[in-house]
C-alpha cells in the first residue's frame, strides 16, 4: 500500500522521482506528490489521481531540485484528494515526510500536539510524523526522526527531508518494506526494487528497526537506538527489461503469456531429467527435519491462498502428508496448535503482505519449522522464515496476480514431490513419470495461449454480465476460486467460486438465464460428478461455459461454450485450466474499459492490516 521513492545524486531529480513513482504506481494510485530541496528551499507538489496527473501538473512549471522524495498513495486515513496526498509537512513547512503504513495512535498524538500549538492541514495519520519531527528537532534530522518514531505505534516506512539539515534523506522502517539502491555517487530510496533496476543492482534491504541516512557521499545505517549497523549489500539479478510491457497492451497480458517460461525457470535446476529426483536442499531446512514432518500448514492471502489450496492437493496426493490451508488474516488471531513436526509454509508473491508476515511471526513463537514461498528475494517473509523456496516469476507489475500464481503452484508441486521422495513415499518410476509430465506443462500452456483470440471472442459475449458463477471440484476447486477472483478484481463483475458439488446445497437457487456459469471439467476422478452438476444447471436454463479436455468430444452437446486444454495428468490440470480463466477475465475487463493493470481500490502489496 503506497509507494515511496527518493533520490540524491547528480542527475535531474524530478524525472527520476516520476519514473520511480510510475513503477511503484501498482502499489496505490489515488493521489501522488513529490518534494524537492532546491538549495535551501523546499518545493512540494501534490495532486489527486495518478502519476500522469502529477507529471502533467509538473510540466506547467520550471522546477528543479538537488534531491527529493515522492509518494503514490493508497488511501487508508483520509479520502483521496490533493490535501491528503503525500508528502506531508509540519507547521513550518521545514520537515517533509512520505509514509507507507498506518500510525495507529495518530489521533492521540494529534490531540497532544494540538494542545502544544501545532496546526494540522489533513485527515491523514502521516501528518503527525512531520509535526513530531518538528517538535523534537534540535540540530540534526536523524536524531529528531529517531525521537519521533519512539512515539509511534503501528507500521511505517518513512522518508524524511528538511531544509534545516540539508543534503540528507532519512529513512526509518517498522513494518512496510523500503530499500536503498547504491549507485555511483547517487543513492535511491524505494518501496521495492522495480524503480532501481535501471540504475543499480546493489541493494540494501532495511529490516524492522533500521534507520538510514542517505547523503551524496553514501548511506549509513543505524538501529533505533542510534547504534551503527553494518548492512549486507545484496546484488539483484532482475533486469530493467523485465518491467517493460514489451509490446503487450497491458502488463497483465504480458505476464499471462510469460507463464510457460516462469514454470521452466521455477523448475530449472531443481528436477533431474534422468531420474525425476527433486533437488531442494537450497531451501535451507535440514532434510532430516523435513523427513519427520507429519503435518503441513499453508498460510497466505488472496491469490496466494488459492495457490496454497492447490498445494494441499499436491502435497496430500503425492507426499501423503495432511495439509491445512489457512487465511493468514484469520490464522494470526487464532489459538492455533502446532507440533514440532509441523511445517508451516507462508506463500506470498511480494513477501511483504502484512497479514502473512504477522501470521508467520506468530507461528515462529511456537517454533515449528517455517518455510517461505516467495517471489521477491530480500522481502521480509523471505528473510524471516527458516527456509526459503523462491518462485522465479520475475517482477509482476499487474495488480492482479497471474504468473506468480502459476509459479507458486510450480514451487508447491516441487515441494510435494521433494517431501514424497525424502520420506520414501514415492518409487523411482512414479517420480520420473510425474516430473516428465511436469516438464511438458509449459508447452501445453503455450497451446492454450494460442487460443487467446477465440477466448477474446467468447469474452465479448459476457461484456455486460452482472454475475458469474465459477465451479470446479477436487484439484480444480481452487481454480474456480481463483478464476472468480480474477474476474471480480479486474472487471468488477460479481463472481463467486464454488465447489461444484456444493451447488445443490444453496447456490443453485441463483441459477437462471442471467447467471452464466464457468465450469472446470478436465478428465479427472470427479468428471462424471461435475457433469451431473452441470446438467443440473442446464436443466434450470443456466448458460454454461466449460474448460474441458480437448479429447472430450461429448461435452460439446451438453453445454453452451467450450474452451479446451490439452490432456494432462489430472492432479496437474490446475496449471492448464487456470490460464483460459485468466485470459477470459482479462478480455472481459478490457471490453468494459476497466483499468486492467491498476484496478480500482486495489494495491499490489497489502502491507497494512
Ligand atoms: O504478495 P502476496 O502474494 O502475499 O499477496 C496476496 C494478495 O494480496 C494478492 O494475491 C491479491 O489477492 C491479488 N490482488 C490477487 O490478484
mmCIF file with all atom_site columns, C-alpha atoms in Angstrom, residues 259-459:
data_model
loop_
_atom_site.group_PDB
_atom_site.id
_atom_site.type_symbol
_atom_site.label_atom_id
_atom_site.label_alt_id
_atom_site.label_comp_id
_atom_site.label_asym_id
_atom_site.label_entity_id
_atom_site.label_seq_id
_atom_site.pdbx_PDB_ins_code
_atom_site.Cartn_x
_atom_site.Cartn_y
_atom_site.Cartn_z
_atom_site.occupancy
_atom_site.B_iso_or_equiv
_atom_site.pdbx_formal_charge
_atom_site.auth_seq_id
_atom_site.auth_comp_id
_atom_site.auth_asym_id
_atom_site.auth_atom_id
_atom_site.pdbx_PDB_model_num
ATOM 1   C CA . UNK A 1 259 ? 3.772   -18.352 -17.679 1.00 0.00 ? 259 UNK A CA 1
ATOM 2   C CA . UNK A 1 260 ? 5.397   -21.162 -19.678 1.00 0.00 ? 260 UNK A CA 1
ATOM 3   C CA . UNK A 1 261 ? 8.801   -19.571 -19.079 1.00 0.00 ? 261 UNK A CA 1
ATOM 4   C CA . UNK A 1 262 ? 8.029   -18.900 -15.424 1.00 0.00 ? 262 UNK A CA 1
ATOM 5   C CA . UNK A 1 263 ? 7.370   -22.606 -14.883 1.00 0.00 ? 263 UNK A CA 1
ATOM 6   C CA . UNK A 1 264 ? 10.568  -23.544 -16.700 1.00 0.00 ? 264 UNK A CA 1
ATOM 7   C CA . UNK A 1 265 ? 12.517  -21.047 -14.578 1.00 0.00 ? 265 UNK A CA 1
ATOM 8   C CA . UNK A 1 266 ? 10.972  -22.286 -11.346 1.00 0.00 ? 266 UNK A CA 1
ATOM 9   C CA . UNK A 1 267 ? 11.779  -25.925 -12.230 1.00 0.00 ? 267 UNK A CA 1
ATOM 10  C CA . UNK A 1 268 ? 15.242  -25.055 -13.548 1.00 0.00 ? 268 UNK A CA 1
ATOM 11  C CA . UNK A 1 269 ? 17.999  -26.897 -11.691 1.00 0.00 ? 269 UNK A CA 1
ATOM 12  C CA . UNK A 1 270 ? 15.528  -28.455 -9.281  1.00 0.00 ? 270 UNK A CA 1
ATOM 13  C CA . UNK A 1 271 ? 14.466  -31.559 -11.253 1.00 0.00 ? 271 UNK A CA 1
ATOM 14  C CA . UNK A 1 272 ? 16.744  -34.278 -12.622 1.00 0.00 ? 272 UNK A CA 1
ATOM 15  C CA . UNK A 1 273 ? 15.549  -35.038 -16.143 1.00 0.00 ? 273 UNK A CA 1
ATOM 16  C CA . UNK A 1 274 ? 17.127  -38.510 -15.968 1.00 0.00 ? 274 UNK A CA 1
ATOM 17  C CA . UNK A 1 275 ? 15.806  -39.731 -12.645 1.00 0.00 ? 275 UNK A CA 1
ATOM 18  C CA . UNK A 1 276 ? 12.987  -37.417 -11.659 1.00 0.00 ? 276 UNK A CA 1
ATOM 19  C CA . UNK A 1 277 ? 14.793  -36.622 -8.415  1.00 0.00 ? 277 UNK A CA 1
ATOM 20  C CA . UNK A 1 278 ? 13.928  -33.244 -6.918  1.00 0.00 ? 278 UNK A CA 1
ATOM 21  C CA . UNK A 1 279 ? 16.771  -31.096 -5.565  1.00 0.00 ? 279 UNK A CA 1
ATOM 22  C CA . UNK A 1 280 ? 15.614  -28.636 -2.951  1.00 0.00 ? 280 UNK A CA 1
ATOM 23  C CA . UNK A 1 281 ? 18.401  -28.631 -0.398  1.00 0.00 ? 281 UNK A CA 1
ATOM 24  C CA . UNK A 1 282 ? 18.675  -24.898 -1.287  1.00 0.00 ? 282 UNK A CA 1
ATOM 25  C CA . UNK A 1 283 ? 15.653  -24.166 0.889   1.00 0.00 ? 283 UNK A CA 1
ATOM 26  C CA . UNK A 1 284 ? 17.888  -24.338 3.915   1.00 0.00 ? 284 UNK A CA 1
ATOM 27  C CA . UNK A 1 285 ? 15.891  -26.632 6.202   1.00 0.00 ? 285 UNK A CA 1
ATOM 28  C CA . UNK A 1 286 ? 17.663  -29.789 7.243   1.00 0.00 ? 286 UNK A CA 1
ATOM 29  C CA . UNK A 1 287 ? 16.444  -32.767 5.180   1.00 0.00 ? 287 UNK A CA 1
ATOM 30  C CA . UNK A 1 288 ? 16.206  -34.919 8.292   1.00 0.00 ? 288 UNK A CA 1
ATOM 31  C CA . UNK A 1 289 ? 13.818  -32.454 9.924   1.00 0.00 ? 289 UNK A CA 1
ATOM 32  C CA . UNK A 1 290 ? 11.713  -32.338 6.778   1.00 0.00 ? 290 UNK A CA 1
ATOM 33  C CA . UNK A 1 291 ? 11.610  -36.124 6.656   1.00 0.00 ? 291 UNK A CA 1
ATOM 34  C CA . UNK A 1 292 ? 9.925   -36.062 10.072  1.00 0.00 ? 292 UNK A CA 1
ATOM 35  C CA . UNK A 1 293 ? 7.217   -33.600 9.032   1.00 0.00 ? 293 UNK A CA 1
ATOM 36  C CA . UNK A 1 294 ? 3.811   -35.023 9.978   1.00 0.00 ? 294 UNK A CA 1
ATOM 37  C CA . UNK A 1 295 ? 1.643   -32.066 9.090   1.00 0.00 ? 295 UNK A CA 1
ATOM 38  C CA . UNK A 1 296 ? 1.899   -29.099 6.742   1.00 0.00 ? 296 UNK A CA 1
ATOM 39  C CA . UNK A 1 297 ? 0.105   -25.788 7.246   1.00 0.00 ? 297 UNK A CA 1
ATOM 40  C CA . UNK A 1 298 ? -0.028  -23.368 4.309   1.00 0.00 ? 298 UNK A CA 1
ATOM 41  C CA . UNK A 1 299 ? -0.815  -19.749 5.138   1.00 0.00 ? 299 UNK A CA 1
ATOM 42  C CA . UNK A 1 300 ? -1.450  -16.984 2.615   1.00 0.00 ? 300 UNK A CA 1
ATOM 43  C CA . UNK A 1 301 ? -3.826  -14.289 1.381   1.00 0.00 ? 301 UNK A CA 1
ATOM 44  C CA . UNK A 1 302 ? -5.761  -13.700 -1.839  1.00 0.00 ? 302 UNK A CA 1
ATOM 45  C CA . UNK A 1 303 ? -4.442  -15.423 -4.915  1.00 0.00 ? 303 UNK A CA 1
ATOM 46  C CA . UNK A 1 304 ? -1.600  -16.927 -2.893  1.00 0.00 ? 304 UNK A CA 1
ATOM 47  C CA . UNK A 1 305 ? -4.273  -18.562 -0.728  1.00 0.00 ? 305 UNK A CA 1
ATOM 48  C CA . UNK A 1 306 ? -5.683  -20.165 -3.864  1.00 0.00 ? 306 UNK A CA 1
ATOM 49  C CA . UNK A 1 307 ? -2.305  -21.485 -4.983  1.00 0.00 ? 307 UNK A CA 1
ATOM 50  C CA . UNK A 1 308 ? -1.907  -22.840 -1.449  1.00 0.00 ? 308 UNK A CA 1
ATOM 51  C CA . UNK A 1 309 ? -5.171  -24.736 -1.884  1.00 0.00 ? 309 UNK A CA 1
ATOM 52  C CA . UNK A 1 310 ? -3.748  -26.414 -4.978  1.00 0.00 ? 310 UNK A CA 1
ATOM 53  C CA . UNK A 1 311 ? -0.660  -27.135 -2.856  1.00 0.00 ? 311 UNK A CA 1
ATOM 54  C CA . UNK A 1 312 ? -2.888  -29.048 -0.448  1.00 0.00 ? 312 UNK A CA 1
ATOM 55  C CA . UNK A 1 313 ? -3.955  -31.383 -3.261  1.00 0.00 ? 313 UNK A CA 1
ATOM 56  C CA . UNK A 1 314 ? -0.353  -31.763 -4.448  1.00 0.00 ? 314 UNK A CA 1
ATOM 57  C CA . UNK A 1 315 ? 1.137   -32.500 -1.016  1.00 0.00 ? 315 UNK A CA 1
ATOM 58  C CA . UNK A 1 316 ? -1.632  -34.771 0.224   1.00 0.00 ? 316 UNK A CA 1
ATOM 59  C CA . UNK A 1 317 ? -1.768  -36.782 -3.009  1.00 0.00 ? 317 UNK A CA 1
ATOM 60  C CA . UNK A 1 318 ? 1.955   -37.010 -3.675  1.00 0.00 ? 318 UNK A CA 1
ATOM 61  C CA . UNK A 1 319 ? 3.605   -36.945 -0.260  1.00 0.00 ? 319 UNK A CA 1
ATOM 62  C CA . UNK A 1 320 ? 0.773   -38.377 1.824   1.00 0.00 ? 320 UNK A CA 1
ATOM 63  C CA . UNK A 1 321 ? 1.080   -35.662 4.477   1.00 0.00 ? 321 UNK A CA 1
ATOM 64  C CA . UNK A 1 322 ? -2.044  -33.945 5.863   1.00 0.00 ? 322 UNK A CA 1
ATOM 65  C CA . UNK A 1 323 ? -2.280  -30.299 4.896   1.00 0.00 ? 323 UNK A CA 1
ATOM 66  C CA . UNK A 1 324 ? -4.310  -27.399 6.294   1.00 0.00 ? 324 UNK A CA 1
ATOM 67  C CA . UNK A 1 325 ? -4.650  -24.194 4.304   1.00 0.00 ? 325 UNK A CA 1
ATOM 68  C CA . UNK A 1 326 ? -5.349  -21.044 6.273   1.00 0.00 ? 326 UNK A CA 1
ATOM 69  C CA . UNK A 1 327 ? -6.085  -17.404 5.547   1.00 0.00 ? 327 UNK A CA 1
ATOM 70  C CA . UNK A 1 328 ? -3.202  -15.534 7.169   1.00 0.00 ? 328 UNK A CA 1
ATOM 71  C CA . UNK A 1 329 ? -5.543  -12.733 8.264   1.00 0.00 ? 329 UNK A CA 1
ATOM 72  C CA . UNK A 1 330 ? -7.543  -15.268 10.296  1.00 0.00 ? 330 UNK A CA 1
ATOM 73  C CA . UNK A 1 331 ? -4.737  -17.538 11.405  1.00 0.00 ? 331 UNK A CA 1
ATOM 74  C CA . UNK A 1 332 ? -2.770  -14.755 13.069  1.00 0.00 ? 332 UNK A CA 1
ATOM 75  C CA . UNK A 1 333 ? -5.604  -14.302 15.594  1.00 0.00 ? 333 UNK A CA 1
ATOM 76  C CA . UNK A 1 334 ? -6.340  -17.989 16.125  1.00 0.00 ? 334 UNK A CA 1
ATOM 77  C CA . UNK A 1 335 ? -5.336  -20.108 19.104  1.00 0.00 ? 335 UNK A CA 1
ATOM 78  C CA . UNK A 1 336 ? -3.639  -22.435 16.658  1.00 0.00 ? 336 UNK A CA 1
ATOM 79  C CA . UNK A 1 337 ? -1.947  -25.613 17.746  1.00 0.00 ? 337 UNK A CA 1
ATOM 80  C CA . UNK A 1 338 ? 1.273   -26.725 16.109  1.00 0.00 ? 338 UNK A CA 1
ATOM 81  C CA . UNK A 1 339 ? 3.650   -29.580 16.950  1.00 0.00 ? 339 UNK A CA 1
ATOM 82  C CA . UNK A 1 340 ? 7.385   -29.559 16.494  1.00 0.00 ? 340 UNK A CA 1
ATOM 83  C CA . UNK A 1 341 ? 6.948   -31.792 13.452  1.00 0.00 ? 341 UNK A CA 1
ATOM 84  C CA . UNK A 1 342 ? 4.600   -29.305 11.731  1.00 0.00 ? 342 UNK A CA 1
ATOM 85  C CA . UNK A 1 343 ? 5.960   -27.454 8.729   1.00 0.00 ? 343 UNK A CA 1
ATOM 86  C CA . UNK A 1 344 ? 4.343   -24.050 8.258   1.00 0.00 ? 344 UNK A CA 1
ATOM 87  C CA . UNK A 1 345 ? 4.710   -22.587 4.781   1.00 0.00 ? 345 UNK A CA 1
ATOM 88  C CA . UNK A 1 346 ? 3.894   -18.925 4.111   1.00 0.00 ? 346 UNK A CA 1
ATOM 89  C CA . UNK A 1 347 ? 3.131   -18.290 0.456   1.00 0.00 ? 347 UNK A CA 1
ATOM 90  C CA . UNK A 1 348 ? 3.458   -14.709 -0.724  1.00 0.00 ? 348 UNK A CA 1
ATOM 91  C CA . UNK A 1 349 ? 4.387   -13.150 -4.035  1.00 0.00 ? 349 UNK A CA 1
ATOM 92  C CA . UNK A 1 350 ? 5.592   -9.901  -2.500  1.00 0.00 ? 350 UNK A CA 1
ATOM 93  C CA . UNK A 1 351 ? 6.870   -11.328 0.770   1.00 0.00 ? 351 UNK A CA 1
ATOM 94  C CA . UNK A 1 352 ? 5.503   -8.184  2.415   1.00 0.00 ? 352 UNK A CA 1
ATOM 95  C CA . UNK A 1 353 ? 1.789   -8.893  2.949   1.00 0.00 ? 353 UNK A CA 1
ATOM 96  C CA . UNK A 1 354 ? 1.172   -7.657  6.489   1.00 0.00 ? 354 UNK A CA 1
ATOM 97  C CA . UNK A 1 355 ? -1.213  -10.461 7.492   1.00 0.00 ? 355 UNK A CA 1
ATOM 98  C CA . UNK A 1 356 ? 1.010   -13.205 6.103   1.00 0.00 ? 356 UNK A CA 1
ATOM 99  C CA . UNK A 1 357 ? 4.064   -11.758 7.811   1.00 0.00 ? 357 UNK A CA 1
ATOM 100 C CA . UNK A 1 358 ? 2.226   -11.389 11.124  1.00 0.00 ? 358 UNK A CA 1
ATOM 101 C CA . UNK A 1 359 ? 0.872   -14.947 10.924  1.00 0.00 ? 359 UNK A CA 1
ATOM 102 C CA . UNK A 1 360 ? 4.358   -16.277 10.216  1.00 0.00 ? 360 UNK A CA 1
ATOM 103 C CA . UNK A 1 361 ? 5.783   -14.341 13.157  1.00 0.00 ? 361 UNK A CA 1
ATOM 104 C CA . UNK A 1 362 ? 3.049   -15.703 15.425  1.00 0.00 ? 362 UNK A CA 1
ATOM 105 C CA . UNK A 1 363 ? 3.864   -19.222 14.247  1.00 0.00 ? 363 UNK A CA 1
ATOM 106 C CA . UNK A 1 364 ? 7.553   -18.706 14.970  1.00 0.00 ? 364 UNK A CA 1
ATOM 107 C CA . UNK A 1 365 ? 6.697   -18.048 18.605  1.00 0.00 ? 365 UNK A CA 1
ATOM 108 C CA . UNK A 1 366 ? 5.639   -21.694 18.807  1.00 0.00 ? 366 UNK A CA 1
ATOM 109 C CA . UNK A 1 367 ? 8.818   -22.524 16.862  1.00 0.00 ? 367 UNK A CA 1
ATOM 110 C CA . UNK A 1 368 ? 7.904   -25.201 14.343  1.00 0.00 ? 368 UNK A CA 1
ATOM 111 C CA . UNK A 1 369 ? 9.711   -25.099 11.001  1.00 0.00 ? 369 UNK A CA 1
ATOM 112 C CA . UNK A 1 370 ? 8.764   -22.151 8.825   1.00 0.00 ? 370 UNK A CA 1
ATOM 113 C CA . UNK A 1 371 ? 9.291   -22.035 5.100   1.00 0.00 ? 371 UNK A CA 1
ATOM 114 C CA . UNK A 1 372 ? 8.545   -19.139 2.754   1.00 0.00 ? 372 UNK A CA 1
ATOM 115 C CA . UNK A 1 373 ? 7.497   -19.470 -0.875  1.00 0.00 ? 373 UNK A CA 1
ATOM 116 C CA . UNK A 1 374 ? 8.263   -16.013 -2.223  1.00 0.00 ? 374 UNK A CA 1
ATOM 117 C CA . UNK A 1 375 ? 8.921   -14.171 -5.449  1.00 0.00 ? 375 UNK A CA 1
ATOM 118 C CA . UNK A 1 376 ? 10.896  -11.279 -4.006  1.00 0.00 ? 376 UNK A CA 1
ATOM 119 C CA . UNK A 1 377 ? 14.315  -12.106 -2.619  1.00 0.00 ? 377 UNK A CA 1
ATOM 120 C CA . UNK A 1 378 ? 15.141  -9.976  0.380   1.00 0.00 ? 378 UNK A CA 1
ATOM 121 C CA . UNK A 1 379 ? 11.487  -9.373  1.285   1.00 0.00 ? 379 UNK A CA 1
ATOM 122 C CA . UNK A 1 380 ? 10.506  -9.602  4.947   1.00 0.00 ? 380 UNK A CA 1
ATOM 123 C CA . UNK A 1 381 ? 8.835   -13.018 4.694   1.00 0.00 ? 381 UNK A CA 1
ATOM 124 C CA . UNK A 1 382 ? 11.714  -14.392 2.633   1.00 0.00 ? 382 UNK A CA 1
ATOM 125 C CA . UNK A 1 383 ? 14.233  -13.222 5.204   1.00 0.00 ? 383 UNK A CA 1
ATOM 126 C CA . UNK A 1 384 ? 12.417  -14.161 8.367   1.00 0.00 ? 384 UNK A CA 1
ATOM 127 C CA . UNK A 1 385 ? 11.370  -17.734 7.518   1.00 0.00 ? 385 UNK A CA 1
ATOM 128 C CA . UNK A 1 386 ? 13.692  -20.596 8.488   1.00 0.00 ? 386 UNK A CA 1
ATOM 129 C CA . UNK A 1 387 ? 13.741  -21.773 4.897   1.00 0.00 ? 387 UNK A CA 1
ATOM 130 C CA . UNK A 1 388 ? 13.100  -20.182 1.512   1.00 0.00 ? 388 UNK A CA 1
ATOM 131 C CA . UNK A 1 389 ? 11.794  -21.620 -1.731  1.00 0.00 ? 389 UNK A CA 1
ATOM 132 C CA . UNK A 1 390 ? 11.945  -18.893 -4.354  1.00 0.00 ? 390 UNK A CA 1
ATOM 133 C CA . UNK A 1 391 ? 9.498   -18.681 -7.243  1.00 0.00 ? 391 UNK A CA 1
ATOM 134 C CA . UNK A 1 392 ? 11.289  -17.440 -10.335 1.00 0.00 ? 392 UNK A CA 1
ATOM 135 C CA . UNK A 1 393 ? 8.487   -15.423 -11.924 1.00 0.00 ? 393 UNK A CA 1
ATOM 136 C CA . UNK A 1 394 ? 10.412  -12.152 -12.228 1.00 0.00 ? 394 UNK A CA 1
ATOM 137 C CA . UNK A 1 395 ? 8.737   -8.888  -11.215 1.00 0.00 ? 395 UNK A CA 1
ATOM 138 C CA . UNK A 1 396 ? 4.952   -8.887  -11.515 1.00 0.00 ? 396 UNK A CA 1
ATOM 139 C CA . UNK A 1 397 ? 3.549   -5.425  -12.225 1.00 0.00 ? 397 UNK A CA 1
ATOM 140 C CA . UNK A 1 398 ? -0.125  -6.128  -12.950 1.00 0.00 ? 398 UNK A CA 1
ATOM 141 C CA . UNK A 1 399 ? -2.009  -5.779  -9.698  1.00 0.00 ? 399 UNK A CA 1
ATOM 142 C CA . UNK A 1 400 ? -3.933  -8.973  -10.444 1.00 0.00 ? 400 UNK A CA 1
ATOM 143 C CA . UNK A 1 401 ? -1.572  -11.856 -9.788  1.00 0.00 ? 401 UNK A CA 1
ATOM 144 C CA . UNK A 1 402 ? -1.225  -14.263 -12.715 1.00 0.00 ? 402 UNK A CA 1
ATOM 145 C CA . UNK A 1 403 ? 2.257   -15.579 -13.397 1.00 0.00 ? 403 UNK A CA 1
ATOM 146 C CA . UNK A 1 404 ? 3.170   -15.599 -9.711  1.00 0.00 ? 404 UNK A CA 1
ATOM 147 C CA . UNK A 1 405 ? 0.129   -17.809 -9.010  1.00 0.00 ? 405 UNK A CA 1
ATOM 148 C CA . UNK A 1 406 ? 1.448   -20.281 -11.559 1.00 0.00 ? 406 UNK A CA 1
ATOM 149 C CA . UNK A 1 407 ? 4.978   -20.027 -10.171 1.00 0.00 ? 407 UNK A CA 1
ATOM 150 C CA . UNK A 1 408 ? 3.634   -20.698 -6.673  1.00 0.00 ? 408 UNK A CA 1
ATOM 151 C CA . UNK A 1 409 ? 1.862   -23.830 -7.912  1.00 0.00 ? 409 UNK A CA 1
ATOM 152 C CA . UNK A 1 410 ? 5.126   -24.880 -9.578  1.00 0.00 ? 410 UNK A CA 1
ATOM 153 C CA . UNK A 1 411 ? 7.053   -24.382 -6.336  1.00 0.00 ? 411 UNK A CA 1
ATOM 154 C CA . UNK A 1 412 ? 4.420   -26.232 -4.303  1.00 0.00 ? 412 UNK A CA 1
ATOM 155 C CA . UNK A 1 413 ? 4.357   -29.211 -6.645  1.00 0.00 ? 413 UNK A CA 1
ATOM 156 C CA . UNK A 1 414 ? 8.149   -29.408 -6.348  1.00 0.00 ? 414 UNK A CA 1
ATOM 157 C CA . UNK A 1 415 ? 7.832   -29.266 -2.563  1.00 0.00 ? 415 UNK A CA 1
ATOM 158 C CA . UNK A 1 416 ? 5.226   -32.036 -2.664  1.00 0.00 ? 416 UNK A CA 1
ATOM 159 C CA . UNK A 1 417 ? 7.456   -34.277 -4.784  1.00 0.00 ? 417 UNK A CA 1
ATOM 160 C CA . UNK A 1 418 ? 10.501  -33.452 -2.654  1.00 0.00 ? 418 UNK A CA 1
ATOM 161 C CA . UNK A 1 419 ? 8.689   -34.371 0.569   1.00 0.00 ? 419 UNK A CA 1
ATOM 162 C CA . UNK A 1 420 ? 7.418   -37.571 -1.078  1.00 0.00 ? 420 UNK A CA 1
ATOM 163 C CA . UNK A 1 421 ? 10.914  -38.523 -2.193  1.00 0.00 ? 421 UNK A CA 1
ATOM 164 C CA . UNK A 1 422 ? 12.783  -37.792 1.038   1.00 0.00 ? 422 UNK A CA 1
ATOM 165 C CA . UNK A 1 423 ? 10.113  -39.574 3.051   1.00 0.00 ? 423 UNK A CA 1
ATOM 166 C CA . UNK A 1 424 ? 10.406  -42.576 0.726   1.00 0.00 ? 424 UNK A CA 1
ATOM 167 C CA . UNK A 1 425 ? 6.723   -42.286 -0.215  1.00 0.00 ? 425 UNK A CA 1
ATOM 168 C CA . UNK A 1 426 ? 7.295   -42.416 -3.973  1.00 0.00 ? 426 UNK A CA 1
ATOM 169 C CA . UNK A 1 427 ? 9.036   -45.021 -6.147  1.00 0.00 ? 427 UNK A CA 1
ATOM 170 C CA . UNK A 1 428 ? 11.588  -44.036 -8.777  1.00 0.00 ? 428 UNK A CA 1
ATOM 171 C CA . UNK A 1 429 ? 9.359   -44.778 -11.773 1.00 0.00 ? 429 UNK A CA 1
ATOM 172 C CA . UNK A 1 430 ? 6.488   -42.646 -10.463 1.00 0.00 ? 430 UNK A CA 1
ATOM 173 C CA . UNK A 1 431 ? 8.937   -39.809 -9.743  1.00 0.00 ? 431 UNK A CA 1
ATOM 174 C CA . UNK A 1 432 ? 10.266  -39.965 -13.271 1.00 0.00 ? 432 UNK A CA 1
ATOM 175 C CA . UNK A 1 433 ? 6.819   -40.187 -14.874 1.00 0.00 ? 433 UNK A CA 1
ATOM 176 C CA . UNK A 1 434 ? 5.443   -37.278 -12.868 1.00 0.00 ? 434 UNK A CA 1
ATOM 177 C CA . UNK A 1 435 ? 8.416   -34.994 -13.373 1.00 0.00 ? 435 UNK A CA 1
ATOM 178 C CA . UNK A 1 436 ? 8.374   -35.722 -17.103 1.00 0.00 ? 436 UNK A CA 1
ATOM 179 C CA . UNK A 1 437 ? 4.697   -34.783 -17.153 1.00 0.00 ? 437 UNK A CA 1
ATOM 180 C CA . UNK A 1 438 ? 5.532   -31.577 -15.300 1.00 0.00 ? 438 UNK A CA 1
ATOM 181 C CA . UNK A 1 439 ? 8.178   -30.676 -17.882 1.00 0.00 ? 439 UNK A CA 1
ATOM 182 C CA . UNK A 1 440 ? 5.508   -30.911 -20.583 1.00 0.00 ? 440 UNK A CA 1
ATOM 183 C CA . UNK A 1 441 ? 3.242   -28.382 -18.840 1.00 0.00 ? 441 UNK A CA 1
ATOM 184 C CA . UNK A 1 442 ? 4.878   -25.210 -20.283 1.00 0.00 ? 442 UNK A CA 1
ATOM 185 C CA . UNK A 1 443 ? 4.367   -26.441 -23.832 1.00 0.00 ? 443 UNK A CA 1
ATOM 186 C CA . UNK A 1 444 ? 0.748   -27.310 -23.067 1.00 0.00 ? 444 UNK A CA 1
ATOM 187 C CA . UNK A 1 445 ? 0.196   -23.799 -21.704 1.00 0.00 ? 445 UNK A CA 1
ATOM 188 C CA . UNK A 1 446 ? 1.651   -22.405 -24.924 1.00 0.00 ? 446 UNK A CA 1
ATOM 189 C CA . UNK A 1 447 ? -1.042  -24.315 -26.835 1.00 0.00 ? 447 UNK A CA 1
ATOM 190 C CA . UNK A 1 448 ? -3.719  -22.692 -24.656 1.00 0.00 ? 448 UNK A CA 1
ATOM 191 C CA . UNK A 1 449 ? -2.212  -19.261 -25.221 1.00 0.00 ? 449 UNK A CA 1
ATOM 192 C CA . UNK A 1 450 ? -2.583  -19.829 -28.959 1.00 0.00 ? 450 UNK A CA 1
ATOM 193 C CA . UNK A 1 451 ? -6.343  -19.817 -28.372 1.00 0.00 ? 451 UNK A CA 1
ATOM 194 C CA . UNK A 1 452 ? -6.261  -16.292 -26.952 1.00 0.00 ? 452 UNK A CA 1
ATOM 195 C CA . UNK A 1 453 ? -8.205  -14.862 -29.923 1.00 0.00 ? 453 UNK A CA 1
ATOM 196 C CA . UNK A 1 454 ? -11.000 -17.400 -29.512 1.00 0.00 ? 454 UNK A CA 1
ATOM 197 C CA . UNK A 1 455 ? -11.187 -16.681 -25.782 1.00 0.00 ? 455 UNK A CA 1
ATOM 198 C CA . UNK A 1 456 ? -11.329 -12.969 -26.565 1.00 0.00 ? 456 UNK A CA 1
ATOM 199 C CA . UNK A 1 457 ? -14.337 -13.558 -28.869 1.00 0.00 ? 457 UNK A CA 1
ATOM 200 C CA . UNK A 1 458 ? -16.049 -15.593 -26.206 1.00 0.00 ? 458 UNK A CA 1
ATOM 201 C CA . UNK A 1 459 ? -15.367 -12.927 -23.586 1.00 0.00 ? 459 UNK A CA 1
#
